[in-house]
mmCIF file of C-alpha atoms in Angstrom:
data_model
loop_
_atom_site.group_PDB
_atom_site.id
_atom_site.type_symbol
_atom_site.label_atom_id
_atom_site.label_comp_id
_atom_site.label_asym_id
_atom_site.label_seq_id
_atom_site.Cartn_x
_atom_site.Cartn_y
_atom_site.Cartn_z
ATOM 1 C CA ASN A 18 -16.484 -25.602 -10.000
ATOM 2 C CA ALA A 19 -16.450 -25.412 -6.196
ATOM 3 C CA GLY A 20 -12.638 -25.197 -5.904
ATOM 4 C CA VAL A 21 -11.511 -26.350 -2.457
ATOM 5 C CA THR A 22 -14.209 -27.245 0.055
ATOM 6 C CA GLN A 23 -13.819 -27.973 3.763
ATOM 7 C CA THR A 24 -16.136 -29.406 6.377
ATOM 8 C CA PRO A 25 -17.088 -28.550 9.002
ATOM 9 C CA LYS A 26 -16.866 -24.733 9.137
ATOM 10 C CA PHE A 27 -16.891 -24.623 12.934
ATOM 11 C CA GLN A 28 -16.267 -27.227 15.603
ATOM 12 C CA VAL A 29 -15.966 -27.239 19.378
ATOM 13 C CA LEU A 30 -14.271 -30.229 21.006
ATOM 14 C CA LYS A 31 -13.475 -31.185 24.544
ATOM 15 C CA THR A 32 -9.904 -32.107 25.427
ATOM 16 C CA GLY A 33 -9.247 -35.713 24.468
ATOM 17 C CA GLN A 34 -11.958 -35.988 21.827
ATOM 18 C CA SER A 35 -11.114 -36.907 18.271
ATOM 19 C CA MET A 36 -12.327 -35.576 14.977
ATOM 20 C CA THR A 37 -11.568 -35.530 11.269
ATOM 21 C CA LEU A 38 -11.496 -32.426 9.107
ATOM 22 C CA GLN A 39 -12.471 -33.096 5.538
ATOM 23 C CA CYS A 40 -11.108 -31.402 2.438
ATOM 24 C CA ALA A 41 -11.916 -31.953 -1.217
ATOM 25 C CA GLN A 42 -10.860 -30.231 -4.445
ATOM 26 C CA ASP A 43 -12.346 -30.488 -7.903
ATOM 27 C CA MET A 44 -9.470 -28.925 -9.880
ATOM 28 C CA ASN A 45 -7.647 -32.197 -10.578
ATOM 29 C CA HIS A 46 -4.672 -30.948 -8.558
ATOM 30 C CA ASN A 47 -1.901 -33.309 -7.592
ATOM 31 C CA SER A 48 -0.802 -31.641 -4.371
ATOM 32 C CA MET A 49 -2.822 -30.900 -1.245
ATOM 33 C CA TYR A 50 -1.905 -29.257 2.055
ATOM 34 C CA TRP A 51 -3.125 -28.663 5.570
ATOM 35 C CA TYR A 52 -2.191 -25.472 7.419
ATOM 36 C CA ARG A 53 -3.097 -23.995 10.734
ATOM 37 C CA GLN A 54 -3.375 -20.251 11.241
ATOM 38 C CA ASP A 55 -2.814 -18.665 14.627
ATOM 39 C CA PRO A 56 -2.624 -14.929 15.445
ATOM 40 C CA GLY A 57 0.868 -13.561 14.790
ATOM 41 C CA MET A 58 2.148 -16.914 13.537
ATOM 42 C CA GLY A 59 1.070 -16.792 9.898
ATOM 43 C CA LEU A 60 0.269 -20.105 8.247
ATOM 44 C CA ARG A 61 2.139 -23.139 9.425
ATOM 45 C CA LEU A 62 2.182 -26.316 7.385
ATOM 46 C CA ILE A 63 0.953 -29.410 9.205
ATOM 47 C CA TYR A 64 1.104 -32.079 6.502
ATOM 48 C CA TYR A 65 1.067 -32.196 2.764
ATOM 49 C CA SER A 66 0.556 -34.685 -0.015
ATOM 50 C CA ALA A 67 2.538 -34.123 -3.194
ATOM 51 C CA SER A 68 0.538 -36.758 -5.043
ATOM 52 C CA GLU A 69 -2.055 -39.426 -4.430
ATOM 53 C CA GLY A 70 -0.615 -42.074 -2.145
ATOM 54 C CA THR A 71 2.075 -39.904 -0.550
ATOM 55 C CA THR A 72 2.067 -37.741 2.544
ATOM 56 C CA ASP A 73 4.821 -35.787 4.277
ATOM 57 C CA LYS A 74 5.184 -33.919 7.523
ATOM 58 C CA GLY A 75 5.312 -30.173 7.588
ATOM 59 C CA GLU A 76 6.451 -27.764 10.257
ATOM 60 C CA VAL A 77 3.957 -28.724 12.991
ATOM 61 C CA PRO A 78 2.768 -32.339 12.512
ATOM 62 C CA ASN A 79 2.611 -33.460 16.149
ATOM 63 C CA GLY A 80 -0.882 -34.443 17.269
ATOM 64 C CA TYR A 81 -2.204 -34.821 13.734
ATOM 65 C CA ASN A 82 -2.578 -37.553 11.128
ATOM 66 C CA VAL A 83 -3.619 -37.300 7.501
ATOM 67 C CA SER A 84 -5.064 -39.496 4.804
ATOM 68 C CA ARG A 85 -4.951 -38.843 1.087
ATOM 69 C CA LEU A 86 -8.051 -40.857 0.295
ATOM 70 C CA ASN A 87 -7.882 -40.292 -3.450
ATOM 71 C CA LYS A 88 -6.797 -37.498 -5.746
ATOM 72 C CA ARG A 89 -9.684 -35.278 -4.656
ATOM 73 C CA GLU A 90 -9.728 -35.739 -0.890
ATOM 74 C CA PHE A 91 -7.242 -35.082 1.897
ATOM 75 C CA SER A 92 -8.398 -35.422 5.498
ATOM 76 C CA LEU A 93 -6.793 -34.266 8.734
ATOM 77 C CA ARG A 94 -7.402 -36.180 11.956
ATOM 78 C CA LEU A 95 -6.932 -35.090 15.532
ATOM 79 C CA GLU A 96 -6.758 -38.266 17.593
ATOM 80 C CA SER A 97 -6.842 -36.648 21.038
ATOM 81 C CA ALA A 98 -7.542 -32.935 20.846
ATOM 82 C CA ALA A 99 -5.662 -30.509 23.084
ATOM 83 C CA PRO A 100 -6.349 -26.809 23.788
ATOM 84 C CA SER A 101 -3.124 -25.972 21.905
ATOM 85 C CA GLN A 102 -4.861 -27.214 18.768
ATOM 86 C CA THR A 103 -7.422 -24.427 18.937
ATOM 87 C CA SER A 104 -6.874 -22.723 15.602
ATOM 88 C CA VAL A 105 -8.225 -22.061 12.139
ATOM 89 C CA TYR A 106 -7.367 -24.873 9.747
ATOM 90 C CA PHE A 107 -7.007 -24.303 6.028
ATOM 91 C CA CYS A 108 -6.751 -26.871 3.311
ATOM 92 C CA ALA A 109 -5.132 -25.943 0.006
ATOM 93 C CA SER A 110 -4.306 -27.574 -3.287
ATOM 94 C CA SER A 111 -1.936 -26.821 -6.134
ATOM 95 C CA GLY A 112 -1.580 -27.960 -9.686
ATOM 96 C CA ARG A 113 1.926 -29.213 -10.074
ATOM 97 C CA ASP A 114 4.341 -30.416 -7.438
ATOM 98 C CA GLY A 115 3.692 -27.399 -5.259
ATOM 99 C CA ALA A 116 5.545 -25.102 -7.632
ATOM 100 C CA TYR A 117 2.440 -23.176 -8.584
ATOM 101 C CA GLU A 118 -0.042 -21.148 -6.678
ATOM 102 C CA GLN A 119 -2.056 -22.775 -3.970
ATOM 103 C CA TYR A 120 -5.827 -22.454 -3.820
ATOM 104 C CA PHE A 121 -7.322 -22.310 -0.368
ATOM 105 C CA GLY A 122 -10.527 -23.589 1.160
ATOM 106 C CA PRO A 123 -12.754 -21.484 3.436
ATOM 107 C CA GLY A 124 -11.258 -22.831 6.651
ATOM 108 C CA THR A 125 -12.440 -24.678 9.754
ATOM 109 C CA ARG A 126 -12.475 -22.805 13.053
ATOM 110 C CA LEU A 127 -11.741 -25.328 15.796
ATOM 111 C CA THR A 128 -11.980 -24.646 19.505
ATOM 112 C CA VAL A 129 -10.756 -27.193 22.029
ATOM 113 C CA THR A 130 -11.920 -26.600 25.603
ATOM 114 C CA ALA B 27 16.000 -23.779 6.622
ATOM 115 C CA GLN B 28 14.435 -21.509 4.070
ATOM 116 C CA SER B 29 12.451 -18.677 5.577
ATOM 117 C CA VAL B 30 10.282 -15.731 4.596
ATOM 118 C CA SER B 31 10.268 -12.494 6.576
ATOM 119 C CA GLN B 32 7.640 -9.816 6.625
ATOM 120 C CA HIS B 33 8.962 -7.013 8.742
ATOM 121 C CA ASN B 34 5.791 -5.024 9.241
ATOM 122 C CA HIS B 35 3.317 -6.700 11.552
ATOM 123 C CA HIS B 36 0.649 -4.018 11.466
ATOM 124 C CA VAL B 37 0.424 -1.032 9.149
ATOM 125 C CA ILE B 38 -2.135 1.721 9.538
ATOM 126 C CA LEU B 39 -2.734 4.055 6.606
ATOM 127 C CA SER B 40 -5.212 6.711 5.671
ATOM 128 C CA GLU B 41 -7.233 6.293 2.505
ATOM 129 C CA ALA B 42 -5.327 7.418 -0.623
ATOM 130 C CA ALA B 43 -1.947 6.878 1.046
ATOM 131 C CA SER B 44 0.643 4.780 -0.753
ATOM 132 C CA LEU B 45 1.463 1.288 0.483
ATOM 133 C CA GLU B 46 4.631 -0.733 0.486
ATOM 134 C CA LEU B 47 4.879 -4.015 2.384
ATOM 135 C CA GLY B 48 8.231 -5.700 2.680
ATOM 136 C CA CYS B 49 9.016 -9.341 2.043
ATOM 137 C CA ASN B 50 12.444 -10.965 2.155
ATOM 138 C CA TYR B 51 13.418 -14.594 1.781
ATOM 139 C CA SER B 52 16.487 -16.549 2.733
ATOM 140 C CA TYR B 53 17.410 -18.594 -0.341
ATOM 141 C CA GLY B 54 19.672 -17.599 -3.225
ATOM 142 C CA GLY B 55 18.440 -20.055 -5.836
ATOM 143 C CA THR B 56 15.447 -20.078 -8.144
ATOM 144 C CA VAL B 57 12.208 -19.175 -6.444
ATOM 145 C CA ASN B 58 8.553 -18.597 -7.264
ATOM 146 C CA LEU B 59 7.041 -15.699 -5.327
ATOM 147 C CA PHE B 60 3.479 -14.950 -4.296
ATOM 148 C CA TRP B 61 1.415 -12.436 -2.408
ATOM 149 C CA TYR B 62 -1.875 -13.543 -0.889
ATOM 150 C CA VAL B 63 -4.572 -11.445 0.754
ATOM 151 C CA GLN B 64 -6.975 -12.514 3.477
ATOM 152 C CA TYR B 65 -9.980 -10.249 4.043
ATOM 153 C CA PRO B 66 -11.566 -10.410 7.495
ATOM 154 C CA GLY B 67 -13.241 -13.759 8.041
ATOM 155 C CA GLN B 68 -12.276 -15.102 4.636
ATOM 156 C CA HIS B 69 -9.745 -17.502 3.181
ATOM 157 C CA LEU B 70 -6.535 -16.594 1.381
ATOM 158 C CA GLN B 71 -6.763 -15.364 -2.191
ATOM 159 C CA LEU B 72 -3.932 -14.871 -4.642
ATOM 160 C CA LEU B 73 -3.052 -11.225 -5.322
ATOM 161 C CA LEU B 74 -0.153 -11.759 -7.683
ATOM 162 C CA LYS B 75 2.722 -14.082 -8.492
ATOM 163 C CA TYR B 76 6.183 -14.030 -10.019
ATOM 164 C CA PHE B 77 7.732 -16.989 -11.821
ATOM 165 C CA SER B 78 10.128 -15.402 -14.329
ATOM 166 C CA GLY B 79 10.489 -12.509 -16.766
ATOM 167 C CA ASP B 80 9.677 -8.894 -15.941
ATOM 168 C CA PRO B 81 10.482 -8.438 -12.244
ATOM 169 C CA LEU B 82 7.651 -5.933 -11.868
ATOM 170 C CA VAL B 83 4.416 -7.884 -11.717
ATOM 171 C CA LYS B 84 0.920 -6.518 -11.613
ATOM 172 C CA GLY B 85 -1.892 -8.197 -9.771
ATOM 173 C CA ILE B 86 -5.530 -7.677 -9.027
ATOM 174 C CA LYS B 87 -7.062 -4.579 -7.426
ATOM 175 C CA GLY B 88 -4.190 -2.282 -8.446
ATOM 176 C CA PHE B 89 -1.468 -4.097 -6.528
ATOM 177 C CA GLU B 90 1.999 -4.673 -7.903
ATOM 178 C CA ALA B 91 5.210 -6.199 -6.607
ATOM 179 C CA GLU B 92 8.841 -5.950 -7.573
ATOM 180 C CA PHE B 93 11.264 -8.859 -7.435
ATOM 181 C CA ILE B 94 14.806 -7.702 -6.630
ATOM 182 C CA LYS B 95 16.990 -10.791 -6.800
ATOM 183 C CA SER B 96 20.082 -9.119 -5.347
ATOM 184 C CA LYS B 97 18.130 -8.139 -2.248
ATOM 185 C CA PHE B 98 16.097 -11.385 -1.968
ATOM 186 C CA SER B 99 13.036 -9.180 -1.817
ATOM 187 C CA PHE B 100 9.527 -9.125 -3.261
ATOM 188 C CA ASN B 101 7.819 -6.016 -1.919
ATOM 189 C CA LEU B 102 4.146 -5.335 -2.458
ATOM 190 C CA ARG B 103 2.992 -1.855 -3.476
ATOM 191 C CA LYS B 104 -0.162 0.055 -4.185
ATOM 192 C CA PRO B 105 -0.153 3.766 -5.080
ATOM 193 C CA SER B 106 -3.408 4.651 -3.321
ATOM 194 C CA VAL B 107 -5.121 2.399 -0.783
ATOM 195 C CA GLN B 108 -8.838 2.195 -0.139
ATOM 196 C CA TRP B 109 -10.761 1.256 2.970
ATOM 197 C CA SER B 110 -11.631 -2.038 1.262
ATOM 198 C CA ASP B 111 -7.926 -2.976 1.232
ATOM 199 C CA THR B 112 -8.092 -3.565 4.989
ATOM 200 C CA ALA B 113 -6.894 -7.167 5.258
ATOM 201 C CA GLU B 114 -3.956 -9.352 6.149
ATOM 202 C CA TYR B 115 -1.288 -9.806 3.490
ATOM 203 C CA PHE B 116 0.972 -12.829 3.234
ATOM 204 C CA CYS B 117 4.114 -13.235 1.211
ATOM 205 C CA ALA B 118 4.885 -16.824 0.165
ATOM 206 C CA VAL B 119 7.837 -18.447 -1.557
ATOM 207 C CA ASN B 120 8.316 -21.738 -3.321
ATOM 208 C CA PHE B 121 11.938 -22.758 -2.910
ATOM 209 C CA PHE B 122 12.919 -25.075 -5.732
ATOM 210 C CA SER B 123 14.086 -28.207 -3.971
ATOM 211 C CA GLY B 124 11.781 -30.999 -5.059
ATOM 212 C CA ASN B 125 8.158 -31.233 -4.064
ATOM 213 C CA THR B 126 8.222 -28.526 -1.446
ATOM 214 C CA PRO B 127 5.166 -26.543 -0.425
ATOM 215 C CA LEU B 128 5.026 -22.775 -0.171
ATOM 216 C CA VAL B 129 6.690 -21.150 2.823
ATOM 217 C CA PHE B 130 4.631 -18.266 4.184
ATOM 218 C CA GLY B 131 5.670 -15.160 6.036
ATOM 219 C CA LYS B 132 3.888 -14.335 9.270
ATOM 220 C CA GLY B 133 1.680 -11.783 7.544
ATOM 221 C CA THR B 134 1.152 -8.026 7.723
ATOM 222 C CA ARG B 135 -2.130 -6.636 8.917
ATOM 223 C CA LEU B 136 -3.176 -3.537 6.997
ATOM 224 C CA SER B 137 -5.753 -1.195 8.467
ATOM 225 C CA VAL B 138 -6.975 1.603 6.226
ATOM 226 C CA ILE B 139 -8.793 4.426 7.964
ATOM 227 C CA ALA B 140 -11.010 7.065 6.430
#
């Protein structure tokens, strides 16, 4: 049982480049989330998916898109990276409608130059 | 909008000192409450949670938290901290209004010195 996995662990992009962060969970959870973590800002929700086939915006969705590929996988795409998107990105999943604890992946540290 | 406040940004304690980290939230309805810990360079791990019942909940590593509904608070405590408790601590709340994700506080960094 790997829990929540994320790839890649580290990434450096130039301004304007695109990339997709991958997330997968093997706990049969319905809900999945993408957060970004910046110093002094805590975790801010980018997008979430309450169930397969649905996605909703969080607090800071601008500049990002998501795809809930199936129940296991939830990807985050940066179409045109900007330095303001330099951050640590965490994926999480939860068992039932978000009302139970979230399990977090190891994170992706992204630097945009 | 619902919000979660952690008033201490950085706390520095000596080993064996007692710890209390504050957490307040903005909503008066039914909530689920969580404390997460993030050790340096690692991801968030659940310390403890409150759904219902006894408002004093015990978690891993000797941590406990008390839910005080009248004060909208869920403070984290530990009687005697260790150097290994150095980490960032996040309070999180699930506000019952449909399929809503957890709302996190901004975190409190705890540094424990020998």
